[in-house]
Amino acid sequence: MSFRKGLVEIWEDMMSYRTLKVVKISDKRLAYVHKSLMASILVYATITMVGAHTYMLKEKPRLYVTTTVDDTNRLSNWTLDSTSGPKGYCNSAHTSFPGDEFVPEPAYPQTRCASYISTAQMVSVTDQGAFIGTHMRQQAWRRTCTDETTKQDCVVENKDENGVAVAAEDHFAADIENIVLKLQPIYVTSWGVSEPAHRITVVNAAGEEVKEFERYGTDSTSQWPTFTLKELLKLAEMDIDAQNPIIVSKNYKGLDAETGLPRLPLYR
């Protein structure tokens, strides 16, 4: 092939174009089959979309909740007045069960209302959630070894540094219910969009709407769900100072200040 002939072919290819040939078929049977197939496809697509609601399908994003802890209120209320009164959980008459002839094992026999327990000791926040403790048990122990240098043949006993046997002490963290929890839900999609929920409605255990939060609202105090521990438990119809439903003994001698009747200990 000559160079000139090659240029001619390229030029003809560039300047050429194609058109579609329309063929009209007058066979009624083929027309019926064609139209029937088109109608069947349309009916099937309609039933699938409407019946299965596929037209409403959207990606369900993942939800992540960041929890922020604020103990400013708790630090400002670090007093034992509200926790050691007639119904306070630090009242030893309502927390210590010495045992009786039916239940000889005592429960919380040495209880202390501890205002010295910091929030960092009782609260742990991770990606999986937040843990808030209300009770801490402390046990003194002493280790003695036949060889203190190599720490061989050691024995651990519940004794103090003077070798005197001591029982465990139960500490209830004072004013733990005033810890404030801020919940920040964030939605993340598969294509990388990360966006906070614009509107959050909080309902209680009965399904009743309690409060609504606007992420981009003008009120900064109502942008994220923020509750004290006591308020958060109230949404679930729970109370941090409610009586433990487990009956330790019918002969428990703790008396209710109002009714004078025996009551169960507040184990929290």
Phi, psi and omega in degrees: 000130180281161180297322180293320180293324177296320178294324179295316180296319178297317179297318179295322178294322180289325184267357180271162177210164183242150175232154178271142177263123180266126180246124179260120182258128183261011181280116182293326181295317177295323178296317179298318180296317181296311181294323179296318178296319178297317180294322180296317179297319179295317179295318180297316180297320180294314180297319180296316182291314184283316183292317181266359180057034180292338178291346180261358186292131173221162179292135175270107185288160175281147182243128176239138181239122176263127182251126178247133183254132177233118181252022180300315180296321181293317181296327180280349180243029182284071174230159181264003184298319184276352184244355182237015180283195183302326181246008182288148182287349177265004176283115186299336178293341182249357181241334183262122176248109186285348185093159178212193184291339180270320179235091186289339183282124178285159178230126181050054184289335180237089186256138176232138173270109193255103174278353182269358178279121183283162179296324181298333179283334187253348185239134176226124181244124178230181177294336181275343180154193181238135177247128178236117179267150177241346185225139178225130178255130182242130181234119175285143180215158181222134180251129176237137182231147177293329176233102183291338181285310182267355180057049178259148177053058182266149178231131179253125181232153178279075181225157177275187184292344178267002180084011180269131180294133180229147178270164179290149177248138179257128181244127174256122183292122182288141171059030181291338183289348180268007173292134182260131179246126175252123182255124182239093179281134179234131177263137180231127180260170182290338179267015170091009179278125178240119187213134175289155176295131183287324181224131181235125178250125181260128178239156179268186183296336179274001180083012181272138179289127183259310182201153179240138182242136178249115184300319183253027177283168181281337180275109183294337180279351182239027179270330178230147174299118182229122183219151167284164180300321180295318179292322180294318178292328179297328177298329178268013181059043178234158179225131182295339179256017179288155179290143176293127183289350180282122181277110179279325178188140177287346181262016179299133191268359178296132184248141175285134184294332183271313185265338183076006181266156178299143178227162179279156179289153178269095182272347182060000000 
